[in-house]
PDB file of C-alpha atoms and ligand atoms in Angstrom:
ATOM      1  CA  MET L   1     -20.679  -0.172  -3.638  1.00 76.00           C
ATOM      2  CA  THR L   2     -20.981   1.884  -0.446  1.00 87.00           C
ATOM      3  CA  TYR L   3     -19.053   1.216   2.723  1.00 97.00           C
ATOM      4  CA  GLU L   4     -19.442   2.408   6.293  1.00 97.00           C
ATOM      5  CA  ASN L   5     -15.750   2.838   7.019  1.00 98.00           C
ATOM      6  CA  LEU L   6     -14.298   3.430   3.567  1.00 98.00           C
ATOM      7  CA  LEU L   7     -14.767   5.889   0.721  1.00 98.00           C
ATOM      8  CA  LEU L   8     -13.982   4.872  -2.825  1.00 98.00           C
ATOM      9  CA  GLU L   9     -13.529   7.355  -5.666  1.00 98.00           C
ATOM     10  CA  THR L  10     -12.700   6.312  -9.199  1.00 98.00           C
ATOM     11  CA  GLU L  11     -11.530   8.646 -11.938  1.00 96.00           C
ATOM     12  CA  ASP L  12      -9.490   8.088 -15.126  1.00 95.00           C
ATOM     13  CA  ARG L  13      -8.549   4.480 -14.262  1.00 98.00           C
ATOM     14  CA  ILE L  14      -7.304   5.535 -10.802  1.00 98.00           C
ATOM     15  CA  ALA L  15      -9.165   4.374  -7.696  1.00 98.00           C
ATOM     16  CA  THR L  16      -8.632   6.290  -4.461  1.00 98.00           C
ATOM     17  CA  LEU L  17      -9.604   4.403  -1.348  1.00 98.00           C
ATOM     18  CA  TYR L  18      -9.970   6.432   1.857  1.00 98.00           C
ATOM     19  CA  ILE L  19      -9.979   4.754   5.253  1.00 98.00           C
ATOM     20  CA  ASN L  20     -12.865   6.750   6.646  1.00 98.00           C
ATOM     21  CA  ARG L  21     -13.128   6.811  10.444  1.00 98.00           C
ATOM     22  CA  PRO L  22     -11.641  10.271  11.047  1.00 97.00           C
ATOM     23  CA  LYS L  23     -13.081  10.554  14.582  1.00 97.00           C
ATOM     24  CA  ALA L  24     -10.964   7.522  15.587  1.00 98.00           C
ATOM     25  CA  LEU L  25      -8.059   8.729  13.425  1.00 98.00           C
ATOM     26  CA  ASN L  26      -9.001   5.991  10.932  1.00 98.00           C
ATOM     27  CA  ALA L  27      -8.055   3.195  13.351  1.00 98.00           C
ATOM     28  CA  LEU L  28      -8.639  -0.276  11.919  1.00 98.00           C
ATOM     29  CA  ASN L  29     -11.257  -2.392  13.659  1.00 97.00           C
ATOM     30  CA  GLN L  30     -12.563  -5.711  12.396  1.00 97.00           C
ATOM     31  CA  ASP L  31     -15.453  -4.165  10.434  1.00 97.00           C
ATOM     32  CA  THR L  32     -13.065  -1.828   8.618  1.00 98.00           C
ATOM     33  CA  LEU L  33     -10.716  -4.698   7.771  1.00 98.00           C
ATOM     34  CA  LEU L  34     -13.620  -6.774   6.460  1.00 98.00           C
ATOM     35  CA  GLU L  35     -14.745  -3.872   4.266  1.00 98.00           C
ATOM     36  CA  LEU L  36     -11.173  -3.368   3.107  1.00 98.00           C
ATOM     37  CA  LYS L  37     -10.996  -7.033   2.142  1.00 98.00           C
ATOM     38  CA  GLU L  38     -14.171  -6.687   0.076  1.00 98.00           C
ATOM     39  CA  ALA L  39     -13.057  -3.415  -1.541  1.00 98.00           C
ATOM     40  CA  ILE L  40      -9.599  -4.718  -2.450  1.00 98.00           C
ATOM     41  CA  GLY L  41     -11.140  -7.871  -3.962  1.00 98.00           C
ATOM     42  CA  ALA L  42     -13.518  -5.746  -6.057  1.00 98.00           C
ATOM     43  CA  ILE L  43     -10.798  -3.309  -7.198  1.00 98.00           C
ATOM     44  CA  ALA L  44      -8.532  -6.214  -8.160  1.00 98.00           C
ATOM     45  CA  GLN L  45     -11.270  -7.568 -10.442  1.00 98.00           C
ATOM     46  CA  ASP L  46     -12.369  -4.211 -11.899  1.00 98.00           C
ATOM     47  CA  ASP L  47     -11.002  -3.841 -15.427  1.00 97.00           C
ATOM     48  CA  SER L  48     -11.692  -0.094 -15.407  1.00 97.00           C
ATOM     49  CA  ILE L  49      -9.058   0.459 -12.679  1.00 98.00           C
ATOM     50  CA  ASP L  50      -5.295   0.269 -13.255  1.00 98.00           C
ATOM     51  CA  VAL L  51      -3.809   2.030 -10.203  1.00 98.00           C
ATOM     52  CA  LEU L  52      -4.979   2.167  -6.586  1.00 99.00           C
ATOM     53  CA  ILE L  53      -4.163   4.937  -4.119  1.00 99.00           C
ATOM     54  CA  ILE L  54      -4.796   4.318  -0.429  1.00 99.00           C
ATOM     55  CA  THR L  55      -5.059   7.277   1.953  1.00 99.00           C
ATOM     56  CA  GLY L  56      -6.845   8.413   5.107  1.00 98.00           C
ATOM     57  CA  ALA L  57      -9.925  10.605   5.389  1.00 98.00           C
ATOM     58  CA  GLY L  58      -9.487  13.926   7.192  1.00 97.00           C
ATOM     59  CA  ASP L  59      -6.297  15.926   7.578  1.00 93.00           C
ATOM     60  CA  LYS L  60      -4.825  14.315  10.676  1.00 98.00           C
ATOM     61  CA  ALA L  61      -4.319  10.610  10.081  1.00 98.00           C
ATOM     62  CA  PHE L  62      -3.562   8.042   7.446  1.00 98.00           C
ATOM     63  CA  VAL L  63      -4.361   5.285   9.965  1.00 98.00           C
ATOM     64  CA  ALA L  64      -3.456   5.647  13.680  1.00 98.00           C
ATOM     65  CA  GLY L  65      -3.207   1.895  14.092  1.00 97.00           C
ATOM     66  CA  ALA L  66      -5.305  -1.098  14.819  1.00 97.00           C
ATOM     67  CA  ASP L  67      -8.279  -0.022  16.946  1.00 97.00           C
ATOM     68  CA  ILE L  68      -7.058  -0.235  20.537  1.00 96.00           C
ATOM     69  CA  ALA L  69     -10.608  -0.020  21.962  1.00 96.00           C
ATOM     70  CA  TYR L  70     -11.593  -2.980  19.775  1.00 95.00           C
ATOM     71  CA  MET L  71      -8.492  -5.004  20.724  1.00 95.00           C
ATOM     72  CA  GLN L  72      -8.514  -4.234  24.448  1.00 95.00           C
ATOM     73  CA  ASN L  73     -10.604  -7.220  25.570  1.00 95.00           C
ATOM     74  CA  LEU L  74      -9.880  -9.764  22.846  1.00 96.00           C
ATOM     75  CA  SER L  75      -9.101 -13.307  23.905  1.00 97.00           C
ATOM     76  CA  ALA L  76      -5.879 -14.880  22.637  1.00 96.00           C
ATOM     77  CA  MET L  77      -7.786 -16.751  19.929  1.00 97.00           C
ATOM     78  CA  GLU L  78      -9.722 -13.625  18.890  1.00 96.00           C
ATOM     79  CA  ALA L  79      -6.460 -11.629  18.753  1.00 94.00           C
ATOM     80  CA  ARG L  80      -4.938 -14.362  16.616  1.00 95.00           C
ATOM     81  CA  SER L  81      -7.808 -14.286  14.130  1.00 96.00           C
ATOM     82  CA  PHE L  82      -7.770 -10.444  14.101  1.00 95.00           C
ATOM     83  CA  ALA L  83      -4.063 -10.556  13.219  1.00 94.00           C
ATOM     84  CA  ALA L  84      -4.736 -13.243  10.578  1.00 96.00           C
ATOM     85  CA  LEU L  85      -7.479 -11.090   8.989  1.00 97.00           C
ATOM     86  CA  GLY L  86      -5.222  -8.026   8.871  1.00 97.00           C
ATOM     87  CA  GLN L  87      -2.337 -10.059   7.467  1.00 96.00           C
ATOM     88  CA  GLN L  88      -4.621 -11.578   4.814  1.00 98.00           C
ATOM     89  CA  VAL L  89      -5.968  -8.196   3.699  1.00 98.00           C
ATOM     90  CA  PHE L  90      -2.510  -6.597   3.640  1.00 98.00           C
ATOM     91  CA  MET L  91      -1.152  -9.558   1.668  1.00 98.00           C
ATOM     92  CA  MET L  92      -4.019  -9.080  -0.842  1.00 98.00           C
ATOM     93  CA  ILE L  93      -2.881  -5.475  -1.284  1.00 98.00           C
ATOM     94  CA  GLU L  94       0.790  -6.428  -1.615  1.00 98.00           C
ATOM     95  CA  THR L  95       0.175  -9.173  -4.162  1.00 98.00           C
ATOM     96  CA  MET L  96      -2.616  -7.497  -6.137  1.00 98.00           C
ATOM     97  CA  GLU L  97      -1.573  -7.260  -9.783  1.00 98.00           C
ATOM     98  CA  LYS L  98      -2.190  -3.503  -9.990  1.00 98.00           C
ATOM     99  CA  PRO L  99       0.197  -0.956  -8.494  1.00 98.00           C
ATOM    100  CA  VAL L 100      -0.862   0.455  -5.110  1.00 99.00           C
ATOM    101  CA  ILE L 101       0.473   3.766  -3.766  1.00 99.00           C
ATOM    102  CA  ALA L 102       0.073   4.911  -0.154  1.00 99.00           C
ATOM    103  CA  ALA L 103      -0.557   8.648   0.180  1.00 99.00           C
ATOM    104  CA  VAL L 104       0.345   9.061   3.845  1.00 99.00           C
ATOM    105  CA  ASN L 105      -1.478  12.166   5.018  1.00 98.00           C
ATOM    106  CA  GLY L 106      -0.827  12.097   8.785  1.00 98.00           C
ATOM    107  CA  PHE L 107      -0.341   9.509  11.542  1.00 98.00           C
ATOM    108  CA  ALA L 108       0.715   6.099  10.198  1.00 98.00           C
ATOM    109  CA  LEU L 109       1.228   4.208  13.436  1.00 98.00           C
ATOM    110  CA  GLY L 110       1.136   0.490  14.167  1.00 98.00           C
ATOM    111  CA  GLY L 111      -1.364  -1.068  11.756  1.00 98.00           C
ATOM    112  CA  GLY L 112      -1.294   2.219   9.801  1.00 98.00           C
ATOM    113  CA  CYS L 113       2.442   1.967   9.191  1.00 98.00           C
ATOM    114  CA  GLU L 114       1.883  -1.697   8.303  1.00 98.00           C
ATOM    115  CA  LEU L 115      -0.877  -0.745   5.834  1.00 98.00           C
ATOM    116  CA  ALA L 116       1.434   1.809   4.196  1.00 99.00           C
ATOM    117  CA  MET L 117       4.211  -0.793   3.995  1.00 98.00           C
ATOM    118  CA  CYS L 118       2.154  -3.381   2.114  1.00 98.00           C
ATOM    119  CA  CYS L 119       1.600  -0.805  -0.659  1.00 98.00           C
ATOM    120  CA  ASP L 120       4.158  -0.712  -3.482  1.00 98.00           C
ATOM    121  CA  PHE L 121       5.553   2.642  -2.351  1.00 98.00           C
ATOM    122  CA  ARG L 122       4.731   5.519  -0.077  1.00 99.00           C
ATOM    123  CA  VAL L 123       4.554   9.284  -0.547  1.00 99.00           C
ATOM    124  CA  ALA L 124       4.152  11.312   2.654  1.00 98.00           C
ATOM    125  CA  SER L 125       2.802  14.708   3.527  1.00 98.00           C
ATOM    126  CA  SER L 126       5.169  16.774   5.661  1.00 98.00           C
ATOM    127  CA  ASN L 127       2.889  16.270   8.686  1.00 98.00           C
ATOM    128  CA  ALA L 128       3.003  12.454   8.457  1.00 98.00           C
ATOM    129  CA  LYS L 129       4.317  10.491  11.414  1.00 98.00           C
ATOM    130  CA  PHE L 130       5.428   6.875  11.341  1.00 98.00           C
ATOM    131  CA  GLY L 131       6.071   4.290  14.018  1.00 98.00           C
ATOM    132  CA  GLN L 132       5.342   0.886  15.470  1.00 98.00           C
ATOM    133  CA  PRO L 133       4.196   1.761  19.014  1.00 98.00           C
ATOM    134  CA  GLU L 134       3.004  -1.758  19.870  1.00 98.00           C
ATOM    135  CA  VAL L 135       5.620  -2.604  22.523  1.00 98.00           C
ATOM    136  CA  GLY L 136       4.333   0.400  24.471  1.00 98.00           C
ATOM    137  CA  LEU L 137       0.968  -1.384  24.594  1.00 97.00           C
ATOM    138  CA  GLY L 138       2.539  -4.666  25.660  1.00 97.00           C
ATOM    139  CA  ILE L 139       2.059  -6.338  22.273  1.00 96.00           C
ATOM    140  CA  ILE L 140       4.025  -6.750  19.054  1.00 97.00           C
ATOM    141  CA  PRO L 141       2.958  -5.694  15.556  1.00 97.00           C
ATOM    142  CA  GLY L 142       0.389  -8.136  14.212  1.00 95.00           C
ATOM    143  CA  PHE L 143      -0.139  -7.065  10.612  1.00 95.00           C
ATOM    144  CA  GLY L 144       3.342  -7.794   9.250  1.00 96.00           C
ATOM    145  CA  GLY L 145       5.311  -4.940  10.869  1.00 97.00           C
ATOM    146  CA  THR L 146       8.222  -7.048  12.111  1.00 98.00           C
ATOM    147  CA  GLN L 147       8.571  -8.573   8.645  1.00 97.00           C
ATOM    148  CA  ARG L 148       8.014  -5.678   6.231  1.00 98.00           C
ATOM    149  CA  LEU L 149       9.830  -2.947   8.195  1.00 98.00           C
ATOM    150  CA  THR L 150      13.006  -5.052   8.394  1.00 98.00           C
ATOM    151  CA  ARG L 151      12.826  -5.795   4.666  1.00 97.00           C
ATOM    152  CA  LEU L 152      12.100  -2.169   3.714  1.00 98.00           C
ATOM    153  CA  ILE L 153      14.559  -0.172   5.813  1.00 98.00           C
ATOM    154  CA  GLY L 154      17.010  -2.819   7.038  1.00 98.00           C
ATOM    155  CA  ALA L 155      17.151  -4.790  10.243  1.00 98.00           C
ATOM    156  CA  GLY L 156      19.088  -2.282  12.379  1.00 98.00           C
ATOM    157  CA  MET L 157      16.855   0.758  11.878  1.00 98.00           C
ATOM    158  CA  ALA L 158      13.715  -1.415  11.924  1.00 98.00           C
ATOM    159  CA  LYS L 159      14.662  -3.019  15.238  1.00 98.00           C
ATOM    160  CA  GLN L 160      15.400   0.394  16.766  1.00 98.00           C
ATOM    161  CA  LEU L 161      11.918   1.598  15.785  1.00 98.00           C
ATOM    162  CA  LEU L 162      10.259  -1.670  16.891  1.00 98.00           C
ATOM    163  CA  TYR L 163      12.008  -1.846  20.301  1.00 98.00           C
ATOM    164  CA  THR L 164      11.735   1.868  21.210  1.00 98.00           C
ATOM    165  CA  ALA L 165       8.273   2.550  19.730  1.00 98.00           C
ATOM    166  CA  ASP L 166       9.782   5.860  18.589  1.00 98.00           C
ATOM    167  CA  VAL L 167       7.620   7.924  16.255  1.00 98.00           C
ATOM    168  CA  ILE L 168       9.509   9.546  13.369  1.00 98.00           C
ATOM    169  CA  GLY L 169       8.511  12.425  11.123  1.00 98.00           C
ATOM    170  CA  ALA L 170       8.197  12.423   7.358  1.00 98.00           C
ATOM    171  CA  ASP L 171      11.726  13.699   6.664  1.00 98.00           C
ATOM    172  CA  GLU L 172      13.318  10.991   8.817  1.00 98.00           C
ATOM    173  CA  ALA L 173      11.011   8.389   7.189  1.00 98.00           C
ATOM    174  CA  CYS L 174      12.292   9.587   3.824  1.00 98.00           C
ATOM    175  CA  ARG L 175      15.914   9.504   4.990  1.00 98.00           C
ATOM    176  CA  VAL L 176      15.621   5.848   6.085  1.00 98.00           C
ATOM    177  CA  GLY L 177      13.782   4.845   2.899  1.00 98.00           C
ATOM    178  CA  LEU L 178      10.350   4.243   4.359  1.00 98.00           C
ATOM    179  CA  VAL L 179       8.829   6.853   2.046  1.00 98.00           C
ATOM    180  CA  ASN L 180       9.943   7.986  -1.398  1.00 98.00           C
ATOM    181  CA  SER L 181       9.249  11.706  -1.046  1.00 98.00           C
ATOM    182  CA  VAL L 182       7.725  14.306   1.245  1.00 99.00           C
ATOM    183  CA  GLN L 183       5.131  16.770  -0.038  1.00 98.00           C
ATOM    184  CA  ALA L 184       3.289  19.771   1.361  1.00 98.00           C
ATOM    185  CA  PRO L 185      -0.043  18.495   2.745  1.00 98.00           C
ATOM    186  CA  GLU L 186      -2.078  20.382   0.132  1.00 98.00           C
ATOM    187  CA  GLU L 187       0.061  18.960  -2.667  1.00 98.00           C
ATOM    188  CA  LEU L 188       0.149  15.321  -1.560  1.00 98.00           C
ATOM    189  CA  MET L 189      -2.822  13.973  -3.537  1.00 98.00           C
ATOM    190  CA  GLY L 190      -1.881  15.965  -6.654  1.00 98.00           C
ATOM    191  CA  VAL L 191       1.662  14.564  -6.611  1.00 98.00           C
ATOM    192  CA  VAL L 192       0.452  10.997  -6.005  1.00 99.00           C
ATOM    193  CA  LYS L 193      -2.160  11.241  -8.769  1.00 98.00           C
ATOM    194  CA  ALA L 194       0.443  12.678 -11.168  1.00 98.00           C
ATOM    195  CA  THR L 195       2.677   9.702 -10.344  1.00 98.00           C
ATOM    196  CA  ALA L 196      -0.251   7.343 -10.944  1.00 98.00           C
ATOM    197  CA  LYS L 197      -0.850   9.014 -14.325  1.00 98.00           C
ATOM    198  CA  ARG L 198       2.793   8.498 -15.326  1.00 98.00           C
ATOM    199  CA  ILE L 199       2.321   4.795 -14.538  1.00 98.00           C
ATOM    200  CA  LEU L 200      -0.957   4.743 -16.513  1.00 98.00           C
ATOM    201  CA  ALA L 201       0.812   6.071 -19.603  1.00 97.00           C
ATOM    202  CA  LYS L 202       2.959   2.918 -19.719  1.00 98.00           C
ATOM    203  CA  GLY L 203       2.141  -0.648 -20.769  1.00 98.00           C
ATOM    204  CA  GLN L 204      -0.001  -2.010 -17.948  1.00 98.00           C
ATOM    205  CA  VAL L 205       0.865  -5.660 -18.583  1.00 98.00           C
ATOM    206  CA  ALA L 206       4.533  -4.727 -18.233  1.00 98.00           C
ATOM    207  CA  VAL L 207       3.873  -2.657 -15.095  1.00 98.00           C
ATOM    208  CA  ARG L 208       2.065  -5.602 -13.504  1.00 98.00           C
ATOM    209  CA  LEU L 209       4.790  -8.038 -14.498  1.00 98.00           C
ATOM    210  CA  CYS L 210       7.384  -5.687 -12.950  1.00 98.00           C
ATOM    211  CA  LYS L 211       5.405  -5.775  -9.710  1.00 98.00           C
ATOM    212  CA  ALA L 212       5.046  -9.549  -9.723  1.00 98.00           C
ATOM    213  CA  ALA L 213       8.724 -10.125 -10.567  1.00 98.00           C
ATOM    214  CA  ALA L 214       9.945  -7.637  -7.947  1.00 98.00           C
ATOM    215  CA  ASN L 215       7.694  -9.097  -5.244  1.00 97.00           C
ATOM    216  CA  GLU L 216       8.458 -12.715  -6.051  1.00 97.00           C
ATOM    217  CA  GLY L 217      12.169 -11.962  -6.357  1.00 97.00           C
ATOM    218  CA  LEU L 218      12.202 -10.409  -2.886  1.00 95.00           C
ATOM    219  CA  GLN L 219      11.091 -13.776  -1.472  1.00 94.00           C
ATOM    220  CA  THR L 220      13.903 -15.744  -3.048  1.00 97.00           C
ATOM    221  CA  ASP L 221      17.614 -15.776  -3.917  1.00 98.00           C
ATOM    222  CA  ILE L 222      19.010 -13.714  -6.813  1.00 97.00           C
ATOM    223  CA  ASN L 223      19.458 -16.701  -9.170  1.00 98.00           C
ATOM    224  CA  ARG L 224      15.822 -17.733  -8.840  1.00 98.00           C
ATOM    225  CA  GLY L 225      14.906 -14.027  -9.078  1.00 98.00           C
ATOM    226  CA  MET L 226      16.701 -13.761 -12.427  1.00 98.00           C
ATOM    227  CA  THR L 227      14.730 -16.766 -13.716  1.00 98.00           C
ATOM    228  CA  ILE L 228      11.493 -15.134 -12.567  1.00 98.00           C
ATOM    229  CA  GLU L 229      12.526 -11.960 -14.414  1.00 98.00           C
ATOM    230  CA  ALA L 230      13.495 -13.830 -17.604  1.00 98.00           C
ATOM    231  CA  ASP L 231      10.142 -15.661 -17.600  1.00 98.00           C
ATOM    232  CA  ALA L 232       8.235 -12.387 -17.131  1.00 98.00           C
ATOM    233  CA  PHE L 233      10.371 -10.693 -19.811  1.00 98.00           C
ATOM    234  CA  GLY L 234       9.522 -13.522 -22.206  1.00 98.00           C
ATOM    235  CA  LEU L 235       5.828 -13.167 -21.437  1.00 98.00           C
ATOM    236  CA  CYS L 236       5.926  -9.517 -22.537  1.00 98.00           C
ATOM    237  CA  PHE L 237       6.643 -10.735 -26.074  1.00 98.00           C
ATOM    238  CA  ALA L 238       3.218 -12.350 -26.185  1.00 97.00           C
ATOM    239  CA  THR L 239       1.536  -8.949 -25.700  1.00 98.00           C
ATOM    240  CA  ALA L 240       0.162  -6.296 -28.024  1.00 98.00           C
ATOM    241  CA  ASP L 241       1.766  -3.710 -25.722  1.00 98.00           C
ATOM    242  CA  GLN L 242       5.273  -5.003 -26.529  1.00 98.00           C
ATOM    243  CA  ARG L 243       4.583  -4.767 -30.283  1.00 98.00           C
ATOM    244  CA  GLU L 244       3.045  -1.317 -29.902  1.00 98.00           C
ATOM    245  CA  GLY L 245       5.768   0.022 -27.584  1.00 98.00           C
ATOM    246  CA  MET L 246       8.610  -1.072 -29.848  1.00 98.00           C
ATOM    247  CA  SER L 247       6.825  -0.032 -33.080  1.00 98.00           C
ATOM    248  CA  ALA L 248       6.127   3.404 -31.601  1.00 98.00           C
ATOM    249  CA  PHE L 249       9.797   3.817 -30.731  1.00 98.00           C
ATOM    250  CA  ILE L 250      10.946   2.797 -34.217  1.00 98.00           C
ATOM    251  CA  GLU L 251       8.299   4.989 -35.876  1.00 98.00           C
ATOM    252  CA  LYS L 252       9.215   7.924 -33.569  1.00 98.00           C
ATOM    253  CA  ARG L 253       5.670   8.356 -32.276  1.00 97.00           C
ATOM    254  CA  LYS L 254       3.958   8.181 -28.901  1.00 96.00           C
ATOM    255  CA  SER L 255       2.847   4.692 -27.975  1.00 96.00           C
ATOM    256  CA  ASN L 256      -0.806   3.869 -27.607  1.00 96.00           C
ATOM    257  CA  PHE L 257      -0.941   0.967 -25.175  1.00 97.00           C
ATOM    258  CA  THR L 258      -4.067  -1.131 -24.779  1.00 96.00           C
ATOM    259  CA  GLY L 259      -3.051  -3.204 -21.773  1.00 95.00           C
ATOM    260  CA  ARG L 260      -3.171  -6.414 -23.787  1.00 95.00           C
TER     261      ARG L 260
HETATM  262  N1  LIG S 301      -7.347   2.944  18.227  1.00 83.81           N
HETATM  263  C1  LIG S 301      -8.546   3.442  18.638  1.00 83.81           C
HETATM  264  N2  LIG S 301      -8.810   4.768  18.762  1.00 83.81           N
HETATM  265  C2  LIG S 301      -7.823   5.626  18.452  1.00 83.81           C
HETATM  266  C3  LIG S 301      -6.558   5.175  18.003  1.00 83.81           C
HETATM  267  C4  LIG S 301      -6.335   3.753  17.891  1.00 83.81           C
HETATM  268  N3  LIG S 301      -5.199   3.233  17.436  1.00 83.81           N
HETATM  269  N4  LIG S 301      -5.795   6.266  17.798  1.00 83.81           N
HETATM  270  C5  LIG S 301      -6.556   7.331  18.074  1.00 83.81           C
HETATM  271  N5  LIG S 301      -7.781   6.947  18.470  1.00 83.81           N
HETATM  272  C6  LIG S 301      -8.913   7.805  18.877  1.00 83.81           C
HETATM  273  C7  LIG S 301      -8.658   8.383  20.254  1.00 83.81           C
HETATM  274  O1  LIG S 301      -9.022   7.461  21.262  1.00 83.81           O
HETATM  275  C8  LIG S 301      -9.570   9.588  20.224  1.00 83.81           C
HETATM  276  O2  LIG S 301     -10.898   9.161  20.399  1.00 83.81           O
HETATM  277  P1  LIG S 301     -11.909  10.017  21.353  1.00 83.81           P
HETATM  278  O3  LIG S 301     -11.256  10.085  22.672  1.00 83.81           O
HETATM  279  O4  LIG S 301     -12.020  11.352  20.663  1.00 83.81           O
HETATM  280  O5  LIG S 301     -13.160   9.224  21.304  1.00 83.81           O
HETATM  281  C9  LIG S 301      -9.446  10.070  18.775  1.00 83.81           C
HETATM  282  O6  LIG S 301      -8.972   8.948  18.034  1.00 83.81           O
HETATM  283  C10 LIG S 301      -8.460  11.198  18.609  1.00 83.81           C
HETATM  284  O7  LIG S 301      -7.244  10.797  19.187  1.00 83.81           O
HETATM  285  P2  LIG S 301      -6.442  11.685  20.240  1.00 83.81           P
HETATM  286  O8  LIG S 301      -7.370  12.554  21.018  1.00 83.81           O
HETATM  287  O9  LIG S 301      -5.552  10.786  21.016  1.00 83.81           O
HETATM  288  O10 LIG S 301      -5.596  12.626  19.270  1.00 83.81           O
HETATM  289  P3  LIG S 301      -4.165  13.270  19.547  1.00 83.81           P
HETATM  290  O11 LIG S 301      -3.946  14.203  18.404  1.00 83.81           O
HETATM  291  O12 LIG S 301      -4.095  13.816  20.942  1.00 83.81           O
HETATM  292  O13 LIG S 301      -3.127  12.077  19.469  1.00 83.81           O
HETATM  293  C11 LIG S 301      -2.167  10.094  18.461  1.00 83.81           C
HETATM  294  C12 LIG S 301      -2.960  11.393  18.219  1.00 83.81           C
HETATM  295  C13 LIG S 301      -2.149   9.317  17.122  1.00 83.81           C
HETATM  296  C14 LIG S 301      -0.732  10.405  18.862  1.00 83.81           C
HETATM  297  C15 LIG S 301      -2.861   9.266  19.593  1.00 83.81           C
HETATM  298  O14 LIG S 301      -4.242   9.161  19.256  1.00 83.81           O
HETATM  299  C16 LIG S 301      -2.295   7.897  19.723  1.00 83.81           C
HETATM  300  O15 LIG S 301      -1.219   7.699  20.333  1.00 83.81           O
HETATM  301  N6  LIG S 301      -3.032   6.899  19.226  1.00 83.81           N
HETATM  302  C17 LIG S 301      -2.655   5.499  19.343  1.00 83.81           C
HETATM  303  C18 LIG S 301      -1.549   5.197  18.377  1.00 83.81           C
HETATM  304  C19 LIG S 301      -1.092   3.766  18.521  1.00 83.81           C
HETATM  305  O16 LIG S 301      -0.604   3.343  19.590  1.00 83.81           O
HETATM  306  N7  LIG S 301      -1.243   3.047  17.429  1.00 83.81           N
HETATM  307  C20 LIG S 301      -0.853   1.658  17.388  1.00 83.81           C
HETATM  308  C21 LIG S 301      -2.033   0.841  17.749  1.00 83.81           C
HETATM  309  S1  LIG S 301      -1.562  -0.806  18.054  1.00 83.81           S
HETATM  310  C22 LIG S 301      -2.269  -7.697  16.471  1.00 83.81           C
HETATM  311  C23 LIG S 301      -3.002  -7.086  15.504  1.00 83.81           C
HETATM  312  C24 LIG S 301      -2.726  -5.818  15.166  1.00 83.81           C
HETATM  313  C25 LIG S 301      -1.723  -5.121  15.824  1.00 83.81           C
HETATM  314  C26 LIG S 301      -1.009  -5.753  16.787  1.00 83.81           C
HETATM  315  C27 LIG S 301      -1.258  -7.034  17.119  1.00 83.81           C
HETATM  316  N8  LIG S 301      -2.623  -8.970  16.867  1.00 83.81           N
HETATM  317  C28 LIG S 301      -4.004  -9.244  16.970  1.00 83.81           C
HETATM  318  C29 LIG S 301      -1.602  -9.858  17.381  1.00 83.81           C
HETATM  319  C30 LIG S 301      -1.544  -3.745  15.561  1.00 83.81           C
HETATM  320  C31 LIG S 301      -1.464  -2.933  16.652  1.00 83.81           C
HETATM  321  C32 LIG S 301      -1.585  -1.520  16.539  1.00 83.81           C
HETATM  322  O17 LIG S 301      -1.720  -0.936  15.511  1.00 83.81           O
END
């Protein structure tokens, strides 16, 4: 499948999806979001892919936000449906069974920060910059920023970033827990792919159940979360991966998971 605003590479069960509008710093317009929706749907269904990496094309931006030129003259109803589309696509990424890693290679502002936040975790290059500049444009985040930033880094720091539109660098993003680590720009993709490979070496049913349990648990109280975890734990015992993983341990050999 070829896209106008995306690039998709697949190698060794890892898909790397580039937002590819480098001249507009990979800003998200409606066409790009529609392509993203199609690509995410296809990747979710593709049995040859176990981990997805999302990054930006070029060396300057992950995604510099929703496309301001596109949004400038939207009516209220058009803006509402643009926000709904973005929220739908980002929710697809967040709830997709397979792990998704954001490799943040530059500006991640507004919709770009929101895209990074709907991924399971973020690794940043040292030149990455994060922020929610929307109030400076007279709007609020529309792709989940007020909801995910508060959940990820806590209400106080999130509100400071949301109200001031301050842009923070990679080290500060790491300090507040928005990203897991900071890498030299030339090492970013290598580190993220190595992380993806460590995930690939594990039982994929278990990895996916971890994701589902963690995500569902975040939406509920701890008691319900424990029930969700116990149910998912029980499900593992219906898999070949559980039998293989435990047999390999007992037999002192490396496990050979099949993802079943
Ligand atoms: N949209 C469209 N074009 C953008 C863009 C963006 N977000 N960011 C950059 N570009 C374009 C620039 O216009 C420029 O295009 P040309 O002039 O070359 O044609 C090109 O990318 C290069 O940008 P610069 O020349 O500005 O590059 P600099 O290195 O000087 O500056 C910058 C880089 C990232 C600091 C600067 O470009 C910048 O401040 N960009 C805007 C960042 C921003 O404010 N992002 C947040 C966007 S608002 C909602 C739905 C969604 C959202 C909200 C509500 N609803 C519908 C309710 C989400 C909102 C946002 O994401």
